[in-house]
Short mmCIF file of C-alpha atoms in Angstrom, two decimals:
data_model
loop_
_atom_site.label_atom_id
_atom_site.label_comp_id
_atom_site.label_asym_id
_atom_site.label_seq_id
_atom_site.Cartn_x
_atom_site.Cartn_y
_atom_site.Cartn_z
CA ALA A 138 0.16 -0.11 0.00
CA SER A 139 2.87 2.40 0.82
CA ARG A 140 4.26 1.69 -2.62
CA LEU A 141 1.33 3.06 -4.41
CA ARG A 142 0.93 6.19 -2.58
CA LEU A 143 3.31 8.28 -4.75
CA PRO A 144 1.79 6.90 -8.09
CA GLY A 145 -1.69 7.31 -6.75
CA LEU A 146 -1.11 10.81 -5.78
CA CYS A 147 0.56 11.41 -8.98
CA PHE A 148 -2.29 10.21 -10.86
CA LEU A 149 -4.98 12.17 -9.00
CA LEU A 150 -3.06 15.37 -9.17
CA GLN A 151 -2.41 15.07 -12.88
CA ILE A 152 -6.11 14.16 -13.77
CA LEU A 153 -6.85 17.12 -11.54
CA ASN A 154 -4.65 19.46 -13.61
CA ILE A 155 -5.91 18.12 -17.02
CA LEU A 156 -9.54 18.61 -16.12
CA LEU A 157 -8.83 22.29 -14.97
CA PHE A 158 -6.70 22.99 -18.15
CA ALA A 159 -9.53 21.60 -20.31
CA VAL A 160 -12.24 23.91 -18.55
CA PHE A 161 -10.19 27.15 -18.09
CA ALA A 162 -6.63 27.31 -20.06
CA ARG A 163 -6.58 28.74 -23.45
CA TYR A 164 -3.60 30.00 -25.49
CA SER A 165 -2.96 33.98 -24.99
CA PRO A 166 -3.90 36.16 -28.04
CA GLN A 167 -0.84 38.25 -27.49
CA SER A 168 0.99 36.38 -29.89
CA SER A 169 -1.76 36.11 -32.52
CA PRO A 170 -1.99 38.34 -35.67
CA GLY A 171 -5.65 38.74 -34.89
CA ARG A 172 -7.44 41.57 -32.88
CA CYS A 173 -6.18 41.64 -29.20
CA PRO A 174 -8.98 41.91 -26.47
CA PRO A 175 -8.63 45.40 -25.08
CA GLN A 176 -8.59 43.84 -21.40
CA LEU A 177 -5.27 42.03 -22.12
CA ASP A 178 -1.69 43.74 -22.26
CA CYS A 179 -0.66 43.07 -25.88
CA SER A 180 2.31 45.41 -26.06
CA ARG A 181 4.73 42.65 -26.21
CA ARG A 182 3.14 41.05 -29.40
CA ASN A 183 5.36 42.84 -31.46
CA GLN A 184 8.64 41.45 -29.62
CA ASP A 185 10.85 39.05 -31.37
CA PRO A 186 9.16 35.59 -30.61
CA GLY A 187 12.40 34.00 -30.83
CA PHE A 188 13.78 36.30 -27.93
CA GLN A 189 10.65 35.38 -25.78
CA GLN A 190 11.07 31.82 -26.38
CA ARG A 191 14.83 31.91 -25.57
CA ARG A 192 13.82 34.00 -22.14
CA PHE A 193 11.51 31.35 -21.12
CA GLY A 194 14.15 28.51 -22.29
CA ASP A 195 16.82 30.19 -19.96
CA VAL A 196 14.57 30.51 -17.03
CA HIS A 197 13.39 26.91 -17.48
CA VAL A 198 16.91 25.53 -17.74
CA GLN A 199 17.91 27.10 -14.79
CA VAL A 200 15.05 25.97 -12.49
CA LEU A 201 15.27 22.43 -13.89
CA LEU A 202 18.96 21.81 -13.91
CA SER A 203 20.70 24.30 -11.45
CA PHE A 204 18.19 23.84 -8.52
CA GLY A 205 18.00 20.02 -9.17
CA LEU A 206 21.72 19.94 -8.98
CA LEU A 207 21.77 21.99 -5.58
CA VAL A 208 19.69 19.43 -3.92
CA ALA A 209 21.97 16.48 -4.99
CA PHE A 210 25.12 17.19 -2.81
CA LEU A 211 24.14 14.21 -0.29
CA SER A 212 25.62 11.01 -0.95
CA ARG A 213 22.91 8.94 0.31
CA TYR A 214 20.02 11.29 -1.12
CA GLY A 215 21.54 12.65 -3.92
CA PRO A 216 20.26 10.73 -7.07
CA GLY A 217 16.77 10.37 -5.54
CA SER A 218 16.76 14.02 -4.80
CA VAL A 219 17.28 14.98 -8.43
CA ALA A 220 14.68 12.72 -9.53
CA ILE A 221 12.00 13.85 -7.10
CA SER A 222 13.22 17.60 -8.04
CA ILE A 223 12.17 16.93 -11.60
CA LEU A 224 8.86 15.38 -10.62
CA LEU A 225 8.25 18.83 -8.40
CA VAL A 226 9.13 21.04 -11.38
CA ALA A 227 6.78 18.77 -13.58
CA PHE A 228 3.88 19.27 -11.31
CA ALA A 229 4.32 22.76 -9.72
CA ILE A 230 4.59 24.40 -13.22
CA GLN A 231 1.25 22.99 -14.27
CA TRP A 232 -0.32 23.91 -10.93
CA ALA A 233 1.52 27.42 -11.00
CA VAL A 234 0.00 28.27 -14.54
CA LEU A 235 -3.53 27.64 -12.94
CA ALA A 236 -3.05 29.33 -9.76
CA GLN A 237 -1.28 32.54 -11.01
CA GLY A 238 -3.57 32.45 -14.05
CA PHE A 239 -6.77 33.08 -11.91
CA PHE A 240 -5.05 36.26 -10.47
CA ASN A 241 -2.99 37.56 -13.30
CA PHE A 242 -4.05 35.99 -16.87
CA PHE A 243 -7.71 35.45 -16.05
CA LEU A 244 -10.33 37.11 -18.66
CA ASN A 245 -13.94 36.12 -19.46
CA GLY A 246 -13.87 32.84 -17.50
CA LYS A 247 -10.37 31.62 -19.22
CA ILE A 248 -6.78 31.53 -18.21
CA TYR A 249 -4.74 32.90 -21.13
CA VAL A 250 -1.34 30.88 -21.35
CA GLY A 251 1.74 32.54 -22.98
CA ALA A 252 5.48 32.83 -22.69
CA GLN A 253 4.98 35.39 -19.64
CA SER A 254 2.70 32.96 -17.62
CA MET A 255 5.16 30.18 -18.08
CA VAL A 256 7.99 32.44 -16.75
CA SER A 257 6.00 33.25 -13.66
CA ALA A 258 5.11 29.64 -13.10
CA ASP A 259 9.07 28.83 -13.34
CA PHE A 260 9.54 31.67 -10.68
CA CYS A 261 7.07 29.77 -8.56
CA THR A 262 8.48 26.42 -9.10
CA ALA A 263 12.06 27.61 -8.04
CA ALA A 264 10.46 29.02 -4.61
CA VAL A 265 9.18 25.34 -4.09
CA LEU A 266 12.43 23.78 -4.77
CA ILE A 267 14.10 26.28 -2.35
CA SER A 268 11.61 25.14 0.34
CA THR A 269 12.23 21.46 -0.39
CA GLY A 270 16.16 22.30 0.51
CA ALA A 271 15.22 23.11 4.09
CA VAL A 272 13.64 19.58 4.58
CA LEU A 273 15.63 17.32 2.34
CA GLY A 274 16.02 13.84 3.71
CA ARG A 275 13.33 14.31 6.18
CA ILE A 276 10.22 13.93 4.31
CA ASN A 277 9.17 11.69 1.72
CA PRO A 278 8.13 12.24 -2.03
CA VAL A 279 4.34 12.14 -1.14
CA GLN A 280 4.75 14.87 1.33
CA MET A 281 7.07 16.89 -1.08
CA LEU A 282 4.27 16.90 -3.54
CA LEU A 283 1.64 18.11 -0.96
CA LEU A 284 4.24 20.74 0.03
CA ALA A 285 4.38 21.93 -3.66
CA LEU A 286 0.58 22.08 -3.84
CA LEU A 287 0.24 24.05 -0.89
CA GLU A 288 2.99 26.28 -1.38
CA VAL A 289 2.22 27.34 -4.89
CA THR A 290 -0.93 28.44 -3.51
CA VAL A 291 0.40 30.66 -0.90
CA TYR A 292 3.21 31.81 -3.17
CA THR A 293 0.80 32.91 -5.68
CA LEU A 294 -1.28 34.98 -2.92
CA ASN A 295 1.83 36.60 -1.80
CA GLU A 296 2.83 37.36 -5.42
CA TYR A 297 -0.42 38.84 -5.93
CA ILE A 298 -0.43 41.07 -3.06
CA LEU A 299 3.11 42.49 -3.45
CA LEU A 300 3.27 42.66 -7.27
CA GLY A 301 -0.32 43.28 -8.18
CA LEU A 302 -1.87 45.18 -5.33
CA MET A 303 0.94 47.12 -3.71
CA GLY A 304 3.09 47.56 -6.75
CA VAL A 305 6.07 46.42 -5.33
CA SER A 306 9.26 46.31 -7.79
CA ASP A 307 10.87 43.05 -7.30
CA SER A 308 11.73 41.90 -10.95
CA GLY A 309 14.29 39.20 -9.92
CA ARG A 310 12.39 38.12 -7.03
CA SER A 311 14.47 38.64 -3.74
CA LEU A 312 11.37 38.76 -1.84
CA THR A 313 8.78 36.46 -3.67
CA VAL A 314 11.26 33.62 -4.62
CA HIS A 315 14.31 33.57 -2.55
CA THR A 316 13.12 35.27 0.82
CA PHE A 317 9.62 33.59 0.62
CA GLY A 318 10.96 30.10 -0.56
CA ALA A 319 13.58 29.92 2.27
CA TYR A 320 11.49 30.99 5.43
CA PHE A 321 8.52 28.70 3.99
CA GLY A 322 10.80 25.60 4.09
CA LEU A 323 12.09 26.74 7.35
CA MET A 324 8.87 26.93 9.23
CA VAL A 325 8.02 23.50 7.67
CA SER A 326 11.09 22.18 9.13
CA ARG A 327 10.31 23.71 12.69
CA VAL A 328 6.93 22.13 12.68
CA LEU A 329 8.27 18.73 11.54
CA TYR A 330 11.12 18.88 14.09
CA GLN A 331 11.80 15.34 15.96
CA PRO A 332 14.58 15.37 18.31
CA HIS A 333 15.13 11.70 18.15
CA LYS A 334 15.36 11.37 14.61
CA ASP A 335 17.10 14.78 13.73
CA LYS A 336 20.23 13.47 15.40
CA ARG A 337 20.51 10.47 13.02
CA LYS A 338 19.57 12.72 9.97
CA ARG A 339 22.59 15.14 10.82
CA GLU A 340 24.97 12.10 10.90
CA GLU A 341 23.72 11.06 7.43
CA GLN A 342 23.79 14.41 6.01
CA GLN A 343 27.33 15.00 7.08
CA ASP A 344 28.45 11.87 4.58
CA ARG A 345 29.35 14.03 1.75
CA GLY A 346 31.89 12.38 -0.71
CA HIS A 347 33.20 13.10 -4.32
CA GLN A 348 29.81 13.14 -5.69
CA ALA A 349 28.99 16.18 -3.86
CA ASP A 350 31.66 18.06 -5.53
CA VAL A 351 30.62 16.76 -8.91
CA PHE A 352 27.18 18.00 -8.52
CA ALA A 353 28.29 21.26 -7.05
CA VAL A 354 30.63 21.86 -10.03
CA LEU A 355 27.53 21.52 -12.55
CA GLY A 356 25.33 23.35 -10.48
CA THR A 357 27.62 26.15 -10.39
CA ILE A 358 28.47 26.42 -13.97
CA TYR A 359 24.73 26.44 -14.81
CA LEU A 360 24.10 29.39 -12.16
CA TRP A 361 26.97 31.39 -13.98
CA ILE A 362 25.46 30.71 -17.38
CA PHE A 363 21.64 31.17 -16.85
CA TRP A 364 21.08 33.05 -13.75
CA PRO A 365 21.46 36.43 -15.27
CA SER A 366 18.58 35.49 -17.55
CA PHE A 367 16.49 34.34 -14.49
CA THR A 368 16.66 37.87 -12.96
CA SER A 369 16.22 40.00 -16.04
CA ALA A 370 13.17 37.50 -17.16
CA THR A 371 10.50 39.84 -16.32
CA THR A 372 11.61 43.08 -17.77
CA VAL A 373 9.35 44.52 -20.28
CA HIS A 374 11.53 45.77 -23.12
CA ASP A 375 14.75 44.79 -24.54
CA ASN A 376 16.56 47.77 -23.75
CA ALA A 377 15.64 47.57 -20.03
CA GLU A 378 17.36 44.28 -19.48
CA ASN A 379 21.04 45.29 -19.68
CA TRP A 380 21.17 46.64 -15.79
CA ALA A 381 19.77 43.55 -14.44
CA VAL A 382 22.15 41.16 -16.31
CA LEU A 383 25.12 43.31 -15.69
CA ASN A 384 24.35 43.87 -12.15
CA THR A 385 23.81 40.11 -11.43
CA TYR A 386 27.28 39.31 -13.04
CA PHE A 387 29.08 41.86 -11.13
CA SER A 388 27.36 40.50 -7.74
CA LEU A 389 28.20 36.85 -8.84
CA ALA A 390 31.97 37.71 -9.34
CA ALA A 391 32.14 39.64 -5.95
CA SER A 392 30.36 36.85 -3.93
CA THR A 393 32.70 34.42 -5.36
CA VAL A 394 35.92 36.20 -4.49
CA ALA A 395 34.42 36.78 -1.03
CA THR A 396 34.35 32.93 -0.51
CA PHE A 397 38.00 32.41 -0.95
CA ILE A 398 38.59 35.44 1.69
CA LEU A 399 36.34 34.10 4.35
CA SER A 400 36.42 30.46 4.14
CA PRO A 401 39.93 29.99 4.91
CA VAL A 402 39.52 31.76 7.87
CA LEU A 403 36.45 29.98 9.39
CA TYR A 404 37.81 26.57 8.28
CA GLU A 405 40.82 24.51 8.16
CA GLU A 406 40.91 24.12 4.39
CA SER A 407 43.15 26.60 2.26
CA THR A 408 40.85 26.42 -0.58
CA PRO A 409 36.99 26.59 -0.27
CA ARG A 410 35.16 23.59 -1.35
CA MET A 411 32.97 23.54 -4.50
CA VAL A 412 29.83 23.31 -2.32
CA GLN A 413 30.88 26.49 -0.56
CA ILE A 414 31.50 28.40 -3.88
CA GLN A 415 28.29 27.24 -5.19
CA ASP A 416 26.28 28.55 -1.99
CA ALA A 417 28.23 31.92 -2.60
CA THR A 418 27.18 31.98 -6.14
CA LEU A 419 23.66 31.82 -5.15
CA ALA A 420 23.82 34.32 -2.31
CA GLY A 421 25.40 36.82 -4.75
CA MET A 422 22.60 36.12 -7.19
CA ALA A 423 19.63 36.45 -4.55
CA VAL A 424 20.98 39.68 -3.33
CA MET A 425 20.41 41.10 -6.89
CA GLY A 426 16.74 39.97 -7.20
CA MET A 427 15.20 43.33 -6.28
CA ALA A 428 18.00 45.85 -6.92
CA GLY A 429 18.99 44.48 -10.17
CA GLU A 430 17.19 46.41 -12.72
CA MET A 431 17.65 49.55 -10.44
CA LEU A 432 20.53 51.94 -10.70
CA VAL A 433 22.96 50.15 -8.69
CA THR A 434 26.01 50.95 -10.55
CA PRO A 435 28.87 48.52 -11.08
CA PHE A 436 30.66 49.39 -7.93
CA GLY A 437 27.55 48.98 -6.06
CA ALA A 438 26.89 45.50 -7.39
CA LEU A 439 30.39 44.54 -6.50
CA ILE A 440 29.72 45.78 -2.85
CA ALA A 441 26.44 43.84 -2.58
CA GLY A 442 27.81 40.82 -3.85
CA LEU A 443 30.74 40.79 -1.50
CA LEU A 444 28.63 41.45 1.44
CA ALA A 445 26.30 38.32 0.21
CA GLY A 446 29.40 36.27 -0.21
CA LEU A 447 30.45 36.96 3.34
CA ILE A 448 26.94 36.28 4.70
CA SER A 449 26.85 32.81 3.36
CA PRO A 450 30.11 31.19 5.12
CA LEU A 451 29.40 33.32 8.16
CA GLY A 452 25.90 31.91 8.31
CA PHE A 453 26.85 28.25 7.99
CA ARG A 454 29.48 28.94 10.73
CA PHE A 455 27.39 30.74 13.28
CA PHE A 456 23.76 30.90 12.34
CA THR A 457 23.09 27.19 11.39
CA PRO A 458 23.89 25.88 14.82
CA VAL A 459 21.56 28.46 16.66
CA LEU A 460 18.94 27.43 14.19
CA ARG A 461 19.50 23.84 15.02
CA SER A 462 19.99 23.98 18.82
CA ARG A 463 17.93 27.08 19.99
CA LEU A 464 15.07 27.12 17.28
CA LYS A 465 14.85 23.48 16.72
CA ILE A 466 15.04 24.01 12.80
CA GLN A 467 17.08 21.55 10.80
CA ASP A 468 18.13 23.30 7.49
CA THR A 469 19.37 20.71 5.32
CA CYS A 470 20.61 22.73 2.45
CA GLY A 471 21.37 25.96 4.34
CA VAL A 472 18.50 27.88 2.59
CA HIS A 473 18.58 30.35 5.34
CA ASN A 474 22.42 31.32 4.39
CA ILE A 475 22.24 31.12 0.66
CA HIS A 476 18.44 32.28 0.18
CA GLY A 477 17.06 33.68 3.11
CA LEU A 478 19.58 36.33 4.47
CA PRO A 479 20.66 37.59 0.97
CA GLY A 480 17.07 38.01 -0.03
CA ILE A 481 16.59 40.19 3.03
CA LEU A 482 19.53 42.18 2.09
CA GLY A 483 18.28 42.55 -1.49
CA ALA A 484 14.96 43.69 -0.34
CA LEU A 485 16.83 46.30 2.12
CA LEU A 486 18.95 47.19 -0.81
CA GLY A 487 16.26 47.65 -3.10
CA THR A 488 14.44 50.02 -0.60
CA LEU A 489 17.34 52.39 -0.50
CA LEU A 490 17.74 52.56 -4.10
CA THR A 491 14.09 53.28 -4.49
CA LEU A 492 15.15 56.31 -2.29
CA LEU A 493 17.47 57.72 -4.86
CA ALA A 494 15.31 56.89 -7.87
CA THR A 495 14.39 60.23 -9.86
CA ALA A 496 13.55 61.06 -13.25
CA ASP A 497 17.01 62.65 -13.84
CA THR A 498 18.75 59.58 -12.82
CA TYR A 499 16.45 56.90 -14.37
CA GLY A 500 15.14 58.75 -17.60
CA ASP A 501 12.53 56.67 -19.44
CA ARG A 502 13.34 53.80 -17.38
CA LEU A 503 11.73 55.13 -14.46
CA GLU A 504 8.26 54.20 -16.13
CA LEU A 505 9.71 50.49 -16.75
CA VAL A 506 10.75 49.97 -13.08
CA PHE A 507 8.42 52.16 -10.84
CA PRO A 508 5.51 53.08 -13.35
CA LEU A 509 3.34 54.77 -10.50
CA MET A 510 5.97 57.09 -9.67
CA ALA A 511 6.40 57.97 -13.37
CA GLN A 512 2.64 58.48 -13.52
CA GLY A 513 3.05 60.93 -10.56
CA SER A 514 0.45 58.73 -8.32
CA ARG A 515 2.93 57.88 -5.85
CA THR A 516 6.03 59.60 -4.41
CA VAL A 517 9.51 58.23 -3.86
CA THR A 518 8.96 57.97 -0.27
CA ASP A 519 5.55 56.28 -0.63
CA GLN A 520 7.38 53.80 -2.87
CA ALA A 521 10.39 53.20 -0.67
CA PHE A 522 7.84 52.44 2.56
CA ILE A 523 5.85 50.07 0.21
CA GLN A 524 9.20 48.29 -0.85
CA LEU A 525 10.22 47.99 2.90
CA GLY A 526 6.76 46.82 4.13
CA ALA A 527 6.80 43.98 1.51
CA LEU A 528 9.48 42.32 3.53
CA PRO A 529 7.57 41.73 6.79
CA LEU A 530 4.60 40.81 4.84
CA THR A 531 6.47 38.12 2.83
CA LEU A 532 7.87 36.67 6.25
CA LEU A 533 4.41 36.53 7.75
CA LEU A 534 2.94 34.63 4.93
CA ALA A 535 5.81 32.44 4.35
CA ALA A 536 5.59 31.68 8.09
CA LEU A 537 1.92 31.13 8.50
CA GLY A 538 2.09 29.05 5.12
CA GLY A 539 4.95 26.94 6.32
CA CYS A 540 3.25 26.03 9.67
CA LEU A 541 0.16 25.12 8.01
CA THR A 542 1.85 23.06 5.59
CA GLY A 543 3.84 21.34 8.19
CA GLU A 544 0.77 20.81 10.39
CA LEU A 545 -1.05 19.22 7.40
#
């Protein structure tokens, strides 16, 4: 009976998705040569279709390969974790298209599916994979599927409130992906804490051999190649994309160097392990999620990347033991250090840069990054307070959603 639980749940969820897609999902008319309904935004229909397809492809490869390889560092759980991560991607994308469609792409009783809705679904899937990193090796595949089912729903609500209702600028998703995914998973881990089993799990998770470094090498290479496309995937126009890409690269470079500065001081090895470089790479990219398309400047991106790269090893050295001993949170992949804390730093950096946003410094880009400010309906101070207020709201929804998921 236990062997049939996963196939049975997969069958039920897939049939449910098929039925919902049959009733609600239709392809978006934005790419059609015919007349576009006035309620839909068809401003992107004249963009190069090949460019839109490449953008979705880069984001999808990033989610599938990079995040899949990141959870494969445990010698005992590595191959199985990769397989389950692919299952989560396959299910979460379908469910996210439906859940997000009801909020963002719903018109006349139908969900219109296009390149942008698929990119949004991939962002949601990334948050799910981040959360599973906190409980890796402690829950079975059936529980992971249920976690994905509930988290996609809460994630969509948080994203709609922040981006749709509040007008928060978070193109690279420091808040909605990195911060939300990290603390959602941490709260699930806290609810599932079992002191007698956690000691055995820690001993198993410390068994990291050559396989861990091989997966880390591959995952880090994919991060370097595809993450800049990930942070710039939601920019509206081609000429608005360059800042996000360049800022991400600068932050990534500085965070990697920071690992070689601090790791030999904290640990006995003279050269950091590949897993540590991978963690610093993720931290440097997470910090650029909100601020990537803002006027960070190259030296500002380098400073942010350096700080994020220092946070990651310090977090593993000092914060992780506190989480485990005081707060009873077993963070398997260290998502608090490589997603949570850098995501919070990215949100604070984005708030600071919002205060510096003016028409003189941004020019025409102000309408793309802060449309309400460009229209005159919101002041710089108002926008900055909203950017800052989005952080505690995200933490609250992540904590409540994680607690509810863990209890269920």
